[in-house]
Coordinates of N, CA and C in Angstrom, one line a residue:
X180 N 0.8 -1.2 0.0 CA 0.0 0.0 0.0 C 0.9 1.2 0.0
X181 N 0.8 2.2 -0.6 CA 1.2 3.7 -1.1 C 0.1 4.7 -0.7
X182 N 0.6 5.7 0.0 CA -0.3 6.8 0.0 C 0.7 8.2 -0.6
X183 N 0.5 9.0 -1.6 CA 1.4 9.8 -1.6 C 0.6 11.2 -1.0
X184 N 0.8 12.1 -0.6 CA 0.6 13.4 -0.1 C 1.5 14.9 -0.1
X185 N 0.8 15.8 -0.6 CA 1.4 16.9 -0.6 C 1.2 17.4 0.5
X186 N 2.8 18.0 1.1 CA 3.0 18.4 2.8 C 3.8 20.1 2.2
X187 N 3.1 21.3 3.0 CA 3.5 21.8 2.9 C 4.5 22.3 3.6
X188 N 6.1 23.1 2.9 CA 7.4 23.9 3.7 C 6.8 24.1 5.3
X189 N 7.2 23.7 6.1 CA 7.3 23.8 7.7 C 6.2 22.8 8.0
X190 N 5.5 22.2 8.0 CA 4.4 21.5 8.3 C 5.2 20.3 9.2
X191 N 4.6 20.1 10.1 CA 5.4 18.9 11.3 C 4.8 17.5 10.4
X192 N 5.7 16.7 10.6 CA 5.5 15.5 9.9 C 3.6 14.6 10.5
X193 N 3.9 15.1 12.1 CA 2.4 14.5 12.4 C 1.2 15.5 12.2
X194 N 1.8 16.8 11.8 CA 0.5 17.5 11.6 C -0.2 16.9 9.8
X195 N 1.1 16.5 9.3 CA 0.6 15.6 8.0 C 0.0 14.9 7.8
X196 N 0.2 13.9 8.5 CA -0.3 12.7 8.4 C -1.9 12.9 9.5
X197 N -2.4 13.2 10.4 CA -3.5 13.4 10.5 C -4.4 14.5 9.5
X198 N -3.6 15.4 8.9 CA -3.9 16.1 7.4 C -4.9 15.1 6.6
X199 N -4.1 14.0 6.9 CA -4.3 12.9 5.7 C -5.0 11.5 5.9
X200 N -5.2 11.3 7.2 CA -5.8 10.4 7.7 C -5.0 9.5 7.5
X201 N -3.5 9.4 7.8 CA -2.2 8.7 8.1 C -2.4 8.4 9.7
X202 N -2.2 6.9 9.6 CA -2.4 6.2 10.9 C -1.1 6.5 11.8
X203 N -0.9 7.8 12.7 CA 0.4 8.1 13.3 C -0.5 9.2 14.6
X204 N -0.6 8.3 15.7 CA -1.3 8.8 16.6 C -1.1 9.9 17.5
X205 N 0.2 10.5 17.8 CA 0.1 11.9 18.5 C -0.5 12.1 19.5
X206 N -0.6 11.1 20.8 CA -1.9 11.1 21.7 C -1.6 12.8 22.4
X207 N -0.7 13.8 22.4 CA -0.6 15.0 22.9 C -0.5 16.0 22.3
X208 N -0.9 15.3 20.8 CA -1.2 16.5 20.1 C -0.5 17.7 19.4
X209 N 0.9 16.6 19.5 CA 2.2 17.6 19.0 C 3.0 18.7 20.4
X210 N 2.5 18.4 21.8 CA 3.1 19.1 22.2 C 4.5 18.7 23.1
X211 N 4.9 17.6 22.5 CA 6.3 16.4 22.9 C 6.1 16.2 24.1
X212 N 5.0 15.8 24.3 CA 4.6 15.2 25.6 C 4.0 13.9 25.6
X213 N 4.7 13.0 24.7 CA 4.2 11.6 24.3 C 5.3 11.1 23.2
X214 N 5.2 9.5 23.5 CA 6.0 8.7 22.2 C 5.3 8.7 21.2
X215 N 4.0 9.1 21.3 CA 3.0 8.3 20.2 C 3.2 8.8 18.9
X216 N 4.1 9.5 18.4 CA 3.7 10.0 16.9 C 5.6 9.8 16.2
X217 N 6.5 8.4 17.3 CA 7.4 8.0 17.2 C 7.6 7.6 15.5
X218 N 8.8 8.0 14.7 CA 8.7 7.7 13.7 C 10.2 7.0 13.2
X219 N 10.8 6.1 12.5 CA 12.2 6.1 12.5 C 12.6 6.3 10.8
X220 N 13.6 7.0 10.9 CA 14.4 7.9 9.8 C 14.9 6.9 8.8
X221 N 14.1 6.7 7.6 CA 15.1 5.8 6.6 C 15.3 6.3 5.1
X222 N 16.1 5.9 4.4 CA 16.1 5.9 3.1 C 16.2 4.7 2.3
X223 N 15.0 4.6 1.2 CA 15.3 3.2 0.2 C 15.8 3.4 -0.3
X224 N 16.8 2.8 -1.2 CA 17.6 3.0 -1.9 C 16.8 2.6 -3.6
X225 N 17.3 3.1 -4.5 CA 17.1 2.6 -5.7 C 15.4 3.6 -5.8
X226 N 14.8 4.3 -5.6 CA 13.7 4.8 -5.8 C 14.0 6.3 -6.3
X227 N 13.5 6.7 -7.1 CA 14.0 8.1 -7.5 C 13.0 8.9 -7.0
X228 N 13.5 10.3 -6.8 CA 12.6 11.2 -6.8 C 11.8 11.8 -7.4
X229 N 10.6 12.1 -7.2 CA 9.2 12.2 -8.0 C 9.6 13.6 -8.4
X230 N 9.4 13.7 -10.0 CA 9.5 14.9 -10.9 C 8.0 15.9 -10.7
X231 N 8.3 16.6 -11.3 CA 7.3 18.1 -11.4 C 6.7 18.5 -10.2
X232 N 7.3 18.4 -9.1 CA 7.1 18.9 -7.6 C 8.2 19.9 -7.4
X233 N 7.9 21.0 -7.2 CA 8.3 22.2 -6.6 C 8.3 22.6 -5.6
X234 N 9.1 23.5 -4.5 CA 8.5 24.3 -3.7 C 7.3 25.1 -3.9
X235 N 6.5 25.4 -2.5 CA 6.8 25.0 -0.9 C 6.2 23.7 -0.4
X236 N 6.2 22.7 -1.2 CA 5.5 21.6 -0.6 C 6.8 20.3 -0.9
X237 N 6.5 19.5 0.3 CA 7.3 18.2 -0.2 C 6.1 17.1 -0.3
X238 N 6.5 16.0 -1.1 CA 5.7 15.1 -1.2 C 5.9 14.0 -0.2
X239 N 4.5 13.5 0.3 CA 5.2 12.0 1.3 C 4.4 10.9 0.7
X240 N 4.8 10.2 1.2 CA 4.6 9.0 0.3 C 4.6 7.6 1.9
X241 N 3.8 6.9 1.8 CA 3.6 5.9 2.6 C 3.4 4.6 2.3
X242 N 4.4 3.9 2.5 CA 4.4 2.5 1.9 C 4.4 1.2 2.8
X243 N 4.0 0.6 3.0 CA 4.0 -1.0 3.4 C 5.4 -2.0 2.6
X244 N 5.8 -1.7 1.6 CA 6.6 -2.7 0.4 C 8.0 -1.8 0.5
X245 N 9.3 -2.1 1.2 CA 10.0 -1.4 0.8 C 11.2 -2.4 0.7
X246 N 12.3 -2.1 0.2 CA 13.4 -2.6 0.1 C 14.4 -2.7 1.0
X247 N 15.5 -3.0 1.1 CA 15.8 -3.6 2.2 C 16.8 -2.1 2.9
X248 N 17.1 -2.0 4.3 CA 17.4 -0.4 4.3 C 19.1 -0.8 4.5
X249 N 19.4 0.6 4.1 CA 20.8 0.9 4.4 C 21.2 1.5 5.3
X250 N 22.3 0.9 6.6 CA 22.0 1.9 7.7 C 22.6 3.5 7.5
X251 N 23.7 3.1 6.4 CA 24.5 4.2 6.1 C 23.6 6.0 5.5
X252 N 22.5 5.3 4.5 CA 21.8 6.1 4.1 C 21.0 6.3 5.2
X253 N 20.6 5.4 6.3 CA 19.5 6.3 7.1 C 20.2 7.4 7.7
X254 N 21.3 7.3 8.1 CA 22.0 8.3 9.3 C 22.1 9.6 7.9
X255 N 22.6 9.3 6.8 CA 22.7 10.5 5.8 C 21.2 11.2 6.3
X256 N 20.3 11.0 6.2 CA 19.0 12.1 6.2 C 18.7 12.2 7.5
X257 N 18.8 11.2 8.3 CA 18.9 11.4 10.2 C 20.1 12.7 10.1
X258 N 20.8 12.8 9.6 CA 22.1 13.9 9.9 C 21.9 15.1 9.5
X259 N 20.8 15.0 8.6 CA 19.9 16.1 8.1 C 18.9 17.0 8.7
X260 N 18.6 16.7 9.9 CA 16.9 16.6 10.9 C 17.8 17.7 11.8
X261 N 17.6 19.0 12.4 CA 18.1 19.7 13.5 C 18.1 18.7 14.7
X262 N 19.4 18.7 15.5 CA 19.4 18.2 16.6 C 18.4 17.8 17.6
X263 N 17.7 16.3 18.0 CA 16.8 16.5 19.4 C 16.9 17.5 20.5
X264 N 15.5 17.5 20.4 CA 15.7 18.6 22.2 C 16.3 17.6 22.9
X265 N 16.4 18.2 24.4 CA 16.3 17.2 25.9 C 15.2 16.3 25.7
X266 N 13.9 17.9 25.6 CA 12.4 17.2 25.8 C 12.1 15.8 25.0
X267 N 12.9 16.1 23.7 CA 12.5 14.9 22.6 C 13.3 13.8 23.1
X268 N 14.3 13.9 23.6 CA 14.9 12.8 23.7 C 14.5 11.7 24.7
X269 N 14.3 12.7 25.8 CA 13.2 12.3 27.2 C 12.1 11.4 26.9
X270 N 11.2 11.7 25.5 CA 10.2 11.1 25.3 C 10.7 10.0 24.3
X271 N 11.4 10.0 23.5 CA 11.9 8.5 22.9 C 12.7 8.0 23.7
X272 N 12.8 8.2 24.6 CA 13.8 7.3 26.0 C 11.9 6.1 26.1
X273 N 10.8 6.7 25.9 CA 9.5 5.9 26.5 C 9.2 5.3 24.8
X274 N 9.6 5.2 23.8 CA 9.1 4.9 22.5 C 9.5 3.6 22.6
X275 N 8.2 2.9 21.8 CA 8.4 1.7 21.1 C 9.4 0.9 20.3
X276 N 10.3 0.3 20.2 CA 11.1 0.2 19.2 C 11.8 0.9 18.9
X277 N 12.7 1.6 19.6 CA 13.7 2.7 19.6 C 14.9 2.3 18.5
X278 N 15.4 3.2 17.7 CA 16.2 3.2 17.3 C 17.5 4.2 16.8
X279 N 18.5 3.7 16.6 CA 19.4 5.0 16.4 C 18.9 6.4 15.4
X280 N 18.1 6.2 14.3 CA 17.4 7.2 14.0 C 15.8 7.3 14.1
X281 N 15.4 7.0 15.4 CA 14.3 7.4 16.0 C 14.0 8.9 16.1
X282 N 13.0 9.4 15.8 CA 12.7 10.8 16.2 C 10.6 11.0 16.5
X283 N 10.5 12.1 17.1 CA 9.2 12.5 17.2 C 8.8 13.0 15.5
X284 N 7.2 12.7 15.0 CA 6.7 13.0 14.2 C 6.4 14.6 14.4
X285 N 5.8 14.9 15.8 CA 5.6 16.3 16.3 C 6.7 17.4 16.3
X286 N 8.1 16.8 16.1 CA 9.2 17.3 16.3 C 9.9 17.6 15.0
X287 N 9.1 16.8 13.4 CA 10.0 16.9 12.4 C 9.4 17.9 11.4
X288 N 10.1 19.0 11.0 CA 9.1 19.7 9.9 C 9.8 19.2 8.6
X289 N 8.8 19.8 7.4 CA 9.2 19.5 6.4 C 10.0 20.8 5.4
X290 N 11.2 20.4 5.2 CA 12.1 21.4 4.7 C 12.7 20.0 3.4
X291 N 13.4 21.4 2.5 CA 13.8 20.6 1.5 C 15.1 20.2 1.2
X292 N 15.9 19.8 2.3 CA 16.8 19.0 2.5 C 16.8 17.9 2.7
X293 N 15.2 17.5 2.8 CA 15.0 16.4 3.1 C 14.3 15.2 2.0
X294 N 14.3 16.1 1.1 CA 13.7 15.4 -0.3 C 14.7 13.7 -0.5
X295 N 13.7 13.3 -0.3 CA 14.0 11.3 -0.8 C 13.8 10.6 1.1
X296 N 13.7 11.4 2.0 CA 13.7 10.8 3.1 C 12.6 10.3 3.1
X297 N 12.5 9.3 4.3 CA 11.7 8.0 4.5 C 11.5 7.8 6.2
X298 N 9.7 7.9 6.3 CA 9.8 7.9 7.7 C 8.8 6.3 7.9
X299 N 9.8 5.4 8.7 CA 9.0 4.0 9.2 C 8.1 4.3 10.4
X300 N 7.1 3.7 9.8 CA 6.0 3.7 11.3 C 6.2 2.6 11.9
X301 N 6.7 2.5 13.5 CA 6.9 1.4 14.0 C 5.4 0.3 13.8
X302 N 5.5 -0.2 14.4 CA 4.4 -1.9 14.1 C 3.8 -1.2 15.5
X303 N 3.9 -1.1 16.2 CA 3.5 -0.4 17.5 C 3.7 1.1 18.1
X304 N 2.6 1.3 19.1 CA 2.8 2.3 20.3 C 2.8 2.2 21.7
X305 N 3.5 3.2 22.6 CA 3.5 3.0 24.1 C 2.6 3.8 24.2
X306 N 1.5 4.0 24.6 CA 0.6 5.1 25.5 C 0.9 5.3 26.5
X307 N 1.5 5.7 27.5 CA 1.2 6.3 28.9 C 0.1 7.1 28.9
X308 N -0.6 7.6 28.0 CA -2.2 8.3 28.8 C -2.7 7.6 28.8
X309 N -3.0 6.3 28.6 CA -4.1 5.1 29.0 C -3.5 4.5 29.8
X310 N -2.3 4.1 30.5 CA -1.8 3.5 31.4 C -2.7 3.6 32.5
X311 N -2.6 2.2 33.0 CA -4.0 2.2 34.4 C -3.0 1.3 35.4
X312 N -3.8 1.7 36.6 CA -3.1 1.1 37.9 C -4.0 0.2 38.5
X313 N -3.9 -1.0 38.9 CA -5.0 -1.7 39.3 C -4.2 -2.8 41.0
X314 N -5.1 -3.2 41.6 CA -4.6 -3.8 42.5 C -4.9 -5.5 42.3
X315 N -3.8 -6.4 42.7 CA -4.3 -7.6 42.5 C -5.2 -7.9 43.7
X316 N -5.5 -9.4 44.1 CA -6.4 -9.7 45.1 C -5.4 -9.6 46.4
X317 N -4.2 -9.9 45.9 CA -3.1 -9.8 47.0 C -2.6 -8.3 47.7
X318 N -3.3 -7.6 46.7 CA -3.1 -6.0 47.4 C -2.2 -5.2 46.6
X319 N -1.6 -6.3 45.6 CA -0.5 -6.2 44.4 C -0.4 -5.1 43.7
X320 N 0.4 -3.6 43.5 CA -0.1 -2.2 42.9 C 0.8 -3.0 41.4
X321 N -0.3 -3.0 40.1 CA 0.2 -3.2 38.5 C 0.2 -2.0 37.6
X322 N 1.0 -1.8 37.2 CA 0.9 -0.6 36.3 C 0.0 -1.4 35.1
X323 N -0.4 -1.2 34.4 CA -0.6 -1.6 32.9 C -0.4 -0.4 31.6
X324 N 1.0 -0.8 31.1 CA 0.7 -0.1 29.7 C 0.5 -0.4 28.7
X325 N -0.5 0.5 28.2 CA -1.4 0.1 26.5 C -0.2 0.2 25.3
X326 N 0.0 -1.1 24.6 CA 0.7 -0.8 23.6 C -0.3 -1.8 22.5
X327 N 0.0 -0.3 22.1 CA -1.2 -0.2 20.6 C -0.4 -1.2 19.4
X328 N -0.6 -2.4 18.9 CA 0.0 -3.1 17.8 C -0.8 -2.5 16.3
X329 N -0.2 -2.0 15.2 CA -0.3 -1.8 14.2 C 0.2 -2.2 13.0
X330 N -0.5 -1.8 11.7 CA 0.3 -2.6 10.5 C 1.3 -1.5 10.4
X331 N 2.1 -1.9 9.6 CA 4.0 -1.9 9.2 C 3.8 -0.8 8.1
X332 N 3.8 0.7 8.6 CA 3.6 1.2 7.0 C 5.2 2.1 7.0
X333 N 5.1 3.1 6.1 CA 6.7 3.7 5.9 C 5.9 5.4 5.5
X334 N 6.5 6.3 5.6 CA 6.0 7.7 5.1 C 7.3 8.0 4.6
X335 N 7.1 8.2 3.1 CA 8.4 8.7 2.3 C 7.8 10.1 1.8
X336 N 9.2 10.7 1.4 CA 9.2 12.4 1.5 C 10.3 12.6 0.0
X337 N 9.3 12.7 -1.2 CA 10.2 12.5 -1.8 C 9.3 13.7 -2.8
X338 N 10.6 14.5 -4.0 CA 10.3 15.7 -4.8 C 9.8 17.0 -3.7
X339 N 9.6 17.8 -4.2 CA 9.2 18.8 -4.2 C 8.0 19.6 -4.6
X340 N 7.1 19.8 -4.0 CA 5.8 20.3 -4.9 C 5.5 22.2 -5.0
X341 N 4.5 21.9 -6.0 CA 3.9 23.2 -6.0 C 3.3 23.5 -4.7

């Protein structure tokens, strides 16, 4: 499955994808106060970038089918992204599936440095705002946290639009 979308110059990557009815939850709404809109930084290799797109928009593109990654190329467009806050880092310290080029969706705009990047949606989420506390019969205090299992999609960021 492919979804492509026109994202316009500064637009946060999760303000996109609920734009678009892109399954990338954001339970706080963009204010980095949640893993939920966790995304990890890739590039396919062998895919060209989509012609007759111009600024101020970049295109994204969301895929399920991708080829196999390069770590070398992911860090190239991860090296591209302005430095994590503290605050962002604080909250992918709680993310699903952490990885060296993990970042917040609420954290990433779209700028055109970034043309051919590729953002993986983990298979899952951590919620801490549904997290519940319950007692066993033993008197036992359980945390429980909701982690949301999902399908395997990818948000690629490729050309330039009108």
């Amino acid at each position: 499955m492919e979804t492509h979308i026109k994202v316009p110059i500064g637009m946060s990557m999760l303000e996109a994808a609920h734009e678009h009815d892109i399954e990338l939850e954001g339970a706080c709404e963009g204010s980095c106060a949640c893993s939920t809109c966790h995304v990890i930084v890739r590039l396919v290799s062998g895919e060209s970038c989509l012609e007759n797109f111009r600024l101020p928009f970049l295109q994204l593109k969301f895929s399920s089918k991708l080829t196999p990654r390069t770590h070398g190329q992911d860090m190239e467009y991860y090296n591209k992204l302005e430095d994590p806050t503290d605050e962002e880092n604080d909250m992918l310290d709680l993310a699903f599936g952490l990885t060296e080029t993990s970042r917040l969706g609420c954290q990433m705009t779209a700028k055109p440095e970034l043309d051919g990047i590729c953002l993986e949606l983990p298979s899952a989420t951590r919620n801490f705002a549904v997290d519940r506390i319950t007692n066993d019969i033993f008197g036992m205090v359980h945390s429980h946290t909701v982690i949301v299992y999902k399908r395997h999609n990818h948000l690629r960021i490729k050309g330039l639009g009108d």
